Tab-separated table of C-alpha atoms in Angstrom:
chain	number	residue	atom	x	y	z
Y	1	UNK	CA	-32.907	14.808	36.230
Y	2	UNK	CA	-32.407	10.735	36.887
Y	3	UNK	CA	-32.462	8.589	33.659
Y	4	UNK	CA	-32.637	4.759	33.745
Y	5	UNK	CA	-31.077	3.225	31.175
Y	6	UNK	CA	-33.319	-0.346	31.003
Y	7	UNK	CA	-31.855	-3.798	29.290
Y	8	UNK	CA	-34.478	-3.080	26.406
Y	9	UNK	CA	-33.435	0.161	25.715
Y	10	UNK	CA	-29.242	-0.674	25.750
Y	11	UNK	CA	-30.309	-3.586	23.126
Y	12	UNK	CA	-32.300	-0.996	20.952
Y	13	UNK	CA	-29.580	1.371	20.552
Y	14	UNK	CA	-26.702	-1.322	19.536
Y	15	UNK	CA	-29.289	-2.230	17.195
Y	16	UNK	CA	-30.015	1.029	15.516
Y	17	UNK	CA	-26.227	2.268	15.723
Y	18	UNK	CA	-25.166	-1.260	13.933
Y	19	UNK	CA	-24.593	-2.079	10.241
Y	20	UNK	CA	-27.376	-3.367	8.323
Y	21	UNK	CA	-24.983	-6.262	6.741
Y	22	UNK	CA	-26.358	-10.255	7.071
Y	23	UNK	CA	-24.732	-13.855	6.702
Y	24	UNK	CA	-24.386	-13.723	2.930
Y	25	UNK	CA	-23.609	-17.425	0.910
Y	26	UNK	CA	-20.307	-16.602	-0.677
Y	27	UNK	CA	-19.473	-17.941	-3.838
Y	28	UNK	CA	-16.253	-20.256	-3.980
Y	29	UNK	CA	-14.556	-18.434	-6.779
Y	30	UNK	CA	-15.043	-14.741	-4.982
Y	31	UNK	CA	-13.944	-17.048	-1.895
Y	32	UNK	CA	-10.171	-17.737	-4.039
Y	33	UNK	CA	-10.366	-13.928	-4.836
Y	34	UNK	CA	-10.603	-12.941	-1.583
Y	35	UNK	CA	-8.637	-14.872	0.646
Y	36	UNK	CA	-6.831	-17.448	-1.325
Y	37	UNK	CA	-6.772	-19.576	-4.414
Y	38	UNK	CA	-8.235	-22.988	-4.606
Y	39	UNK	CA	-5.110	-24.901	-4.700
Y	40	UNK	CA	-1.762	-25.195	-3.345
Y	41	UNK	CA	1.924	-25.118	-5.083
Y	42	UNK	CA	4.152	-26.859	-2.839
Y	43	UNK	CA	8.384	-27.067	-3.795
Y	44	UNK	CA	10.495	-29.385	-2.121
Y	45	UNK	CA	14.600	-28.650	-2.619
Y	46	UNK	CA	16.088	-31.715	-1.901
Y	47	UNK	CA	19.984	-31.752	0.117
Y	48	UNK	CA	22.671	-32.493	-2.102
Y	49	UNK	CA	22.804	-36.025	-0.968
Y	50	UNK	CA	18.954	-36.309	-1.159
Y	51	UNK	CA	16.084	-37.461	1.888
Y	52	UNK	CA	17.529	-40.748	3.574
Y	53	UNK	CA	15.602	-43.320	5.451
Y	54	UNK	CA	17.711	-46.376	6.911
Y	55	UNK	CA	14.984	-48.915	7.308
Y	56	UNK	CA	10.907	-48.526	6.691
Y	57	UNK	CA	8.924	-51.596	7.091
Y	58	UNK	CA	5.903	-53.158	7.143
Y	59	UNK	CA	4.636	-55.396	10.232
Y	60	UNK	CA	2.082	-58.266	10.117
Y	61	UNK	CA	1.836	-58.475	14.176
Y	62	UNK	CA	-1.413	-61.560	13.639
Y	63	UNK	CA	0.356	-63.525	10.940
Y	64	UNK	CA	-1.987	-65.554	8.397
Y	65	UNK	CA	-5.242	-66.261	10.057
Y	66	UNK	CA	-6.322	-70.070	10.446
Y	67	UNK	CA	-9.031	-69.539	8.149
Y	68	UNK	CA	-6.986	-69.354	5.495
Y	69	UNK	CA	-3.908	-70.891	5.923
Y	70	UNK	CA	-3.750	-73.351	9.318
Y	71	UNK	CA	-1.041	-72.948	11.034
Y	72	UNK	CA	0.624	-69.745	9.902
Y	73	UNK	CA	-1.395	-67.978	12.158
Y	74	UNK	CA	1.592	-66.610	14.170
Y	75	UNK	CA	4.222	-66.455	11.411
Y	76	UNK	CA	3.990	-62.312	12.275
Y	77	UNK	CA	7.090	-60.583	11.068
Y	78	UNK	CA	8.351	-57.783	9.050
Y	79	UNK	CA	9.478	-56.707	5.716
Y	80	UNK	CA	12.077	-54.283	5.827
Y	81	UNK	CA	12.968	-51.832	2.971
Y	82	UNK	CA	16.870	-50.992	3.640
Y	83	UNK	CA	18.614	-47.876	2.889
Y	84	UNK	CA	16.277	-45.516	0.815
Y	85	UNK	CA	16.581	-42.115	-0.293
Y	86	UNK	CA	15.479	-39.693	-3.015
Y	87	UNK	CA	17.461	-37.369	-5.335
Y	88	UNK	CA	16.853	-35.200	-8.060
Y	89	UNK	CA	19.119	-35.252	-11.419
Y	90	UNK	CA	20.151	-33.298	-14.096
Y	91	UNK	CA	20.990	-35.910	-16.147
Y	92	UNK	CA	18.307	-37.407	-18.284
Y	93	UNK	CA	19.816	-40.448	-19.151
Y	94	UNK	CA	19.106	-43.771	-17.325
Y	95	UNK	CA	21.783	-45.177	-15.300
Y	96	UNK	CA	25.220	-43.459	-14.968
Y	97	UNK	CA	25.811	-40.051	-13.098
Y	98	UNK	CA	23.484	-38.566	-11.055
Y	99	UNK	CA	24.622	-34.966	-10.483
Y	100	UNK	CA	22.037	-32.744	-7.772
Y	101	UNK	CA	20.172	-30.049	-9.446
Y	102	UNK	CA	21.206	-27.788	-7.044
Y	103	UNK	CA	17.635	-25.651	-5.404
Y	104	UNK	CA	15.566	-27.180	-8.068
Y	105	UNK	CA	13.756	-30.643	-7.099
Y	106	UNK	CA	10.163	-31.435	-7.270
Y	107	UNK	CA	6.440	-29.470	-7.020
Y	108	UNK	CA	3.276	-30.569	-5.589
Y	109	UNK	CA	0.750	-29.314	-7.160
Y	110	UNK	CA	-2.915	-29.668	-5.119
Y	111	UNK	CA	-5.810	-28.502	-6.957
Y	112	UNK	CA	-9.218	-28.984	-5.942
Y	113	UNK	CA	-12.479	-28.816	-9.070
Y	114	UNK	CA	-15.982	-28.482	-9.079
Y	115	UNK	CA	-18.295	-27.953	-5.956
Y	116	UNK	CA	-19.176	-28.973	-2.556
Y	117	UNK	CA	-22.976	-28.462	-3.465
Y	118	UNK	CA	-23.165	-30.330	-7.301
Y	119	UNK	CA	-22.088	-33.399	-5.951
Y	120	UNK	CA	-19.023	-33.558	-8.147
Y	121	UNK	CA	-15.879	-32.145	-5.812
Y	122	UNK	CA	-12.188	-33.099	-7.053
Y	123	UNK	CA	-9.088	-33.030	-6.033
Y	124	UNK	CA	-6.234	-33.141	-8.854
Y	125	UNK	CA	-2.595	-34.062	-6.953
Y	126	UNK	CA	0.507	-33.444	-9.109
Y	127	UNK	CA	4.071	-34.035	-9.028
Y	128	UNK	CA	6.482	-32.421	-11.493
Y	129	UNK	CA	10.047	-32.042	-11.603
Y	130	UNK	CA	11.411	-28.414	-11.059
Y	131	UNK	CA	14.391	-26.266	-12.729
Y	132	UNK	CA	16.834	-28.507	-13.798
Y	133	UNK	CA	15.787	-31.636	-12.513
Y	134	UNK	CA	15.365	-34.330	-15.301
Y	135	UNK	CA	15.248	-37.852	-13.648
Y	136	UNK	CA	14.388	-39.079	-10.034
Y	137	UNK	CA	16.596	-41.338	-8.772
Y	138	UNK	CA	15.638	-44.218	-6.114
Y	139	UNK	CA	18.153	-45.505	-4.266
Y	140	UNK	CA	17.208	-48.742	-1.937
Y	141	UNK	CA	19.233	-51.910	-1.156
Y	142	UNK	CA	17.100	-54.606	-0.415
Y	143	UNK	CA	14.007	-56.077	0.426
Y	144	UNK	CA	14.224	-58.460	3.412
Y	145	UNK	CA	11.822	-60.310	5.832
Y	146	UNK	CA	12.246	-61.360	9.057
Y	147	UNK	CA	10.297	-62.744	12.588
Y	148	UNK	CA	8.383	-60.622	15.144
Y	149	UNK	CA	11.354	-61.053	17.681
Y	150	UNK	CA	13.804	-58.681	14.666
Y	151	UNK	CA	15.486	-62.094	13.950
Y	152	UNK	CA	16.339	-64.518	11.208
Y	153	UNK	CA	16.487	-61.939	8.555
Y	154	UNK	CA	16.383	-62.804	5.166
Y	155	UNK	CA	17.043	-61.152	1.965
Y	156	UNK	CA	14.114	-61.508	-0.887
Y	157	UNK	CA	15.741	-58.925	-3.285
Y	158	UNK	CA	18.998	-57.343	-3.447
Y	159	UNK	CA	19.858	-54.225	-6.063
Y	160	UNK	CA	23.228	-54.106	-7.206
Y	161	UNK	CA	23.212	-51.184	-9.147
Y	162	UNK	CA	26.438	-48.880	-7.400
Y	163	UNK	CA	26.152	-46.015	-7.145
Y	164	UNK	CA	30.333	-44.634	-6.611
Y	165	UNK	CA	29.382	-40.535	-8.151
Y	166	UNK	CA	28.277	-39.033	-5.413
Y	167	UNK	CA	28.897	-38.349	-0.858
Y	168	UNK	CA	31.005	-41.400	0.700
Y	169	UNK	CA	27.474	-41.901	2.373
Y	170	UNK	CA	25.824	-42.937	-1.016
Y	171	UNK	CA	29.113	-45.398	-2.108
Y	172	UNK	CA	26.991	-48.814	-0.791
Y	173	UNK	CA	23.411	-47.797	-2.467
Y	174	UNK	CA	21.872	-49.272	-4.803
Y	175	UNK	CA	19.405	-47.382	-6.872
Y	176	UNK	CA	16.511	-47.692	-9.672
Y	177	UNK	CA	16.057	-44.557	-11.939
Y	178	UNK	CA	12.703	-42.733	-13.131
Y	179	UNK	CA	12.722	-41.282	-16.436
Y	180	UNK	CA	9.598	-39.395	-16.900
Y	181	UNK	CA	8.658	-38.688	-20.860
Y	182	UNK	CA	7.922	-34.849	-19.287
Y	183	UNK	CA	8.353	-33.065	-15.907
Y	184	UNK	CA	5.382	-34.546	-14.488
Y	185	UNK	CA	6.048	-37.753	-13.065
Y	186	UNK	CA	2.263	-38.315	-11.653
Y	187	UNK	CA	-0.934	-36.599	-11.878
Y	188	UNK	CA	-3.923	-37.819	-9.522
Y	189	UNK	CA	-7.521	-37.488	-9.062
Y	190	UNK	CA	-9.574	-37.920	-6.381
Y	191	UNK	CA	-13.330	-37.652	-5.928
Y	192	UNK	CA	-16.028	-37.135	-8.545
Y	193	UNK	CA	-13.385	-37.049	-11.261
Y	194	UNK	CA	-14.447	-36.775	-14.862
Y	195	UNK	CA	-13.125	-40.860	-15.345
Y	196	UNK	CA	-15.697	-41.466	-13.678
Y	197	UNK	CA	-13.252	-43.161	-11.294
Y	198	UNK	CA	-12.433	-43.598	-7.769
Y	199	UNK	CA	-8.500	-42.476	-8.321
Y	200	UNK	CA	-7.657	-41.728	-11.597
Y	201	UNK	CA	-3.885	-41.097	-12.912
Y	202	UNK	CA	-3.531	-38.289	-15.385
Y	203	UNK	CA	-0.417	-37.346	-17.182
Y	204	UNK	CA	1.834	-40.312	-16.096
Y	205	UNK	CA	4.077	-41.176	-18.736
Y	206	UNK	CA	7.709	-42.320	-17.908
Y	207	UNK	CA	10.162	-43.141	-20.863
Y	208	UNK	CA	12.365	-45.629	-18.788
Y	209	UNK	CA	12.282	-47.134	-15.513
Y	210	UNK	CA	15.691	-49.121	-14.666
Y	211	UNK	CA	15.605	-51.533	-11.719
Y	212	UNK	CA	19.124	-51.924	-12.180
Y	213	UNK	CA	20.783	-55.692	-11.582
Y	214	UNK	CA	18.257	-57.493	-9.442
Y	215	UNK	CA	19.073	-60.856	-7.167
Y	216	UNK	CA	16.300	-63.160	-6.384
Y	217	UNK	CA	17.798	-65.309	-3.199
Y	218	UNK	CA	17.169	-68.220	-1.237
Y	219	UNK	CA	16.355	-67.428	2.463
Y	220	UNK	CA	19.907	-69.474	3.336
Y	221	UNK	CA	22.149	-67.238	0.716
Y	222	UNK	CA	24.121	-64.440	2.455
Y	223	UNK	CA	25.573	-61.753	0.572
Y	224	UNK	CA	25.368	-61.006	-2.986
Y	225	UNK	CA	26.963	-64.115	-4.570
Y	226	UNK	CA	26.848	-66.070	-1.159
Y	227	UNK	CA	26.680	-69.567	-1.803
Y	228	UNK	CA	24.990	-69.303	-4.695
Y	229	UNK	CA	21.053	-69.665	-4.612
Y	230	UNK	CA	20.207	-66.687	-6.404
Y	231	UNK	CA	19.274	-65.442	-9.473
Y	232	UNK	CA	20.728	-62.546	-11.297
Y	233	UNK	CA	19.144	-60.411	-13.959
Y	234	UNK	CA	18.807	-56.226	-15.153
Y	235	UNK	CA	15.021	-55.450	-15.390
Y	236	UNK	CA	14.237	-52.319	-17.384
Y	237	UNK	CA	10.334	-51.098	-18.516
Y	238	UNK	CA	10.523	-48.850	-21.610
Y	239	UNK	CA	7.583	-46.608	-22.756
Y	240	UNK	CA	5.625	-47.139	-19.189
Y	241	UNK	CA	2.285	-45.140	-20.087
Y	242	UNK	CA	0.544	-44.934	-17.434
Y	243	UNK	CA	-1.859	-42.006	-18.190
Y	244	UNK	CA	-5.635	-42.602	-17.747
Y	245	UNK	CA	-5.390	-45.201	-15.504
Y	246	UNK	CA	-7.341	-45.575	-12.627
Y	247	UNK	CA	-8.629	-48.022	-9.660
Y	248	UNK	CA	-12.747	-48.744	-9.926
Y	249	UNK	CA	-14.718	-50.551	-7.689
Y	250	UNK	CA	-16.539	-52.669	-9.505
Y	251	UNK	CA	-19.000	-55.848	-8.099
Y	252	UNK	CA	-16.069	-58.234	-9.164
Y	253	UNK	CA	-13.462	-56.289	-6.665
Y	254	UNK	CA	-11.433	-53.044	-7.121
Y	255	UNK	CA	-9.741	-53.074	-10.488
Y	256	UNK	CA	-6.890	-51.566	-11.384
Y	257	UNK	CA	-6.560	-50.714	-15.445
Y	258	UNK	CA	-4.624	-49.512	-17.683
Y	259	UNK	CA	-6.111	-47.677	-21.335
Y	260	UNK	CA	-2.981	-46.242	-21.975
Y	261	UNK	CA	-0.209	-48.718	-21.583
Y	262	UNK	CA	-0.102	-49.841	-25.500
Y	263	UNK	CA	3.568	-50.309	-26.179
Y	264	UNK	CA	5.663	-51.555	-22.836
Y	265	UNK	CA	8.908	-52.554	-23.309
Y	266	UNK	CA	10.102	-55.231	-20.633
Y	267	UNK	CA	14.244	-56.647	-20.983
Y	268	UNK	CA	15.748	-58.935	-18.439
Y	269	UNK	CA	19.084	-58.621	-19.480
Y	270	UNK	CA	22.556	-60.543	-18.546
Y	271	UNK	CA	20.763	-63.186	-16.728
Y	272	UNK	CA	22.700	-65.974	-14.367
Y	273	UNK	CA	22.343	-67.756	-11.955
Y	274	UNK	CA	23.995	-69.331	-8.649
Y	275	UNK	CA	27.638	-67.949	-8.271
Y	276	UNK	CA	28.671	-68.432	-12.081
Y	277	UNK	CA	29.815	-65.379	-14.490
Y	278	UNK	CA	28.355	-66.863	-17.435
Y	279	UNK	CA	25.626	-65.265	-18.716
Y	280	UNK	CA	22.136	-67.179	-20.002
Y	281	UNK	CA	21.657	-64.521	-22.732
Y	282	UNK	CA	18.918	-61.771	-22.434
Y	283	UNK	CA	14.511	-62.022	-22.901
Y	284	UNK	CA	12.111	-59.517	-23.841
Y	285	UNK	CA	8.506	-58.680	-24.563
Y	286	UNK	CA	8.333	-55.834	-26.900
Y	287	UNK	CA	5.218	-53.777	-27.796
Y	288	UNK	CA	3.266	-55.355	-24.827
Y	289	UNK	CA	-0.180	-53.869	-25.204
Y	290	UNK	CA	-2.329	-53.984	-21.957
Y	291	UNK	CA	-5.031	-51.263	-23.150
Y	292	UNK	CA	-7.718	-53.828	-23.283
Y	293	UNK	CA	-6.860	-55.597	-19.381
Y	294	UNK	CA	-7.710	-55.274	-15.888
Y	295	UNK	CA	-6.272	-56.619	-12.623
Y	296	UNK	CA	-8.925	-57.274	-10.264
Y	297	UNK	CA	-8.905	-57.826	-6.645
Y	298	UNK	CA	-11.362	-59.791	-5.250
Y	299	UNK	CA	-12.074	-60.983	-1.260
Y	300	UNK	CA	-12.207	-64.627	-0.475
């Protein structure tokens, strides 16, 4: 006996033998259960001697257009951020040693809110210290300019904060130092955040932030007490709250502000000037309260 299997009859029995299961709309918290959680906890151990960068800068390759400023439409060039790395201290005391913290260093914390379908999705970015990390330290030398061709540099601002306790390769930095008030040195938000803003800063609170000595110098002044057109000062902020604040767009431009920052501390200390060792005295602001102020930036 001959049997002829037809297409219709092949299709009918895959169908019967299959499972009765359908495309079902899976929720997006038995989604985390399943496969994965809705978030991501990054750590980064920094080397002994931190991440390094030699230069990073930023290029202006069309210069100022004409409509602005005739002219200086092809004064293109660069400006160069020298010598920069990142380390991670157990100290928590601004300024002085800065001793690695060993495999501890920092956490990224990625953390995403609410739902696709509401219309209120958010992504909450954190960065906290780890272990025995206590303060971030910055280390950069200067802050130059110079022409499209990689000529004519000139220094804008030179750190001379030394730091001589750690690697022979770290002897010529210069460095600024974060204290955070906790281990979480930033928290953003992104999306339909709760602010009600476009990025909003969380839990941002840093105790101290040293800039170390800093030189303001004329273009023509080479080397750190060259001929003398500079000025010389230490800039520390004290008590820089910068939780809750957040960048709106608003009709006037995107403002940046700041509900938080009630008591800022800002000390420009041992100031001088040109090549002399005498010392104008120190100036402060104390108990600077910008809770109530916005910088806005507006197009022309």
């Amino acid at each position: 006996m001959k049997t002829i299997i037809t297409p219709s009859m092949l299709i009918v029995s895959l169908l019967l033998s299959a499972s009765g299961h359908a495309l079902e709309l899976l929720e997006e918290a038995d989604l985390a259960q399943t496969v994965a959680q809705d978030g991501l906890d990054i750590s980064f151990i920094l080397p002994t001697n931190g991440w390094t960068i030699n230069t990073m800068q930023l290029t202006d390759q069309s210069g100022i257009p004409a409509t602005i400023k005739p002219g200086y439409e092809f004064n293109a060039g660069n400006i160069l951020f020298k010598d920069i790395a990142v380390r991670g201290c157990v100290q928590n005391s601004i300024g002085g040693d800065c001793t690695s913290a060993g495999t501890h260093g920092f956490r990224l914390i990625l953390d995403s809110v609410g739902n696709i379908g509401d219309g209120s999705p958010m992504l909450n970015i954190q960065t906290t210290l780890s272990g025995a990390t206590q303060k971030v330290r910055v280390y950069m030398d200067k802050i130059a300019i110079r022409n499209s061709l990689g000529l004519n540099e000139a220094t804008l601002i030179d750190f001379n904060n030394r730091d001589t306790t750690v690697a022979s390769a770290y002897l010529n930095r210069d460095y600024i130092d974060f204290l955070p008030t906790t281990s979480t040195l930033f928290t953003l938000q992104l999306g339909g955040e709760l602010s009600g803003r476009m990025i909003s800063f969380g839990a941002t609170s840093f105790n101290t932030i040293n800039l170390g000595e800093i030189r303001l110098v004329d273009k023509v002044d080479t080397g750190f007490g060259g001929n003398g057109r500079n000025l010389r000062f230490g800039l520390t902020l004290t008590d820089v709250n910068l939780s809750n604040a957040g960048l709106d767009m608003t009709p006037e431009g995107l403002a940046f502000s700041t509900p938080s920052l009630t008591g800022l501390d800002i000390t420009m200390s041992n100031i001088t000037t040109n090549t002399s060792g005498v010392t104008m005295g120190s100036i402060g602001v104390r108990d600077l309260n910008l809770s109530q102020h916005s910088l806005i930036l507006t197009g022309k």
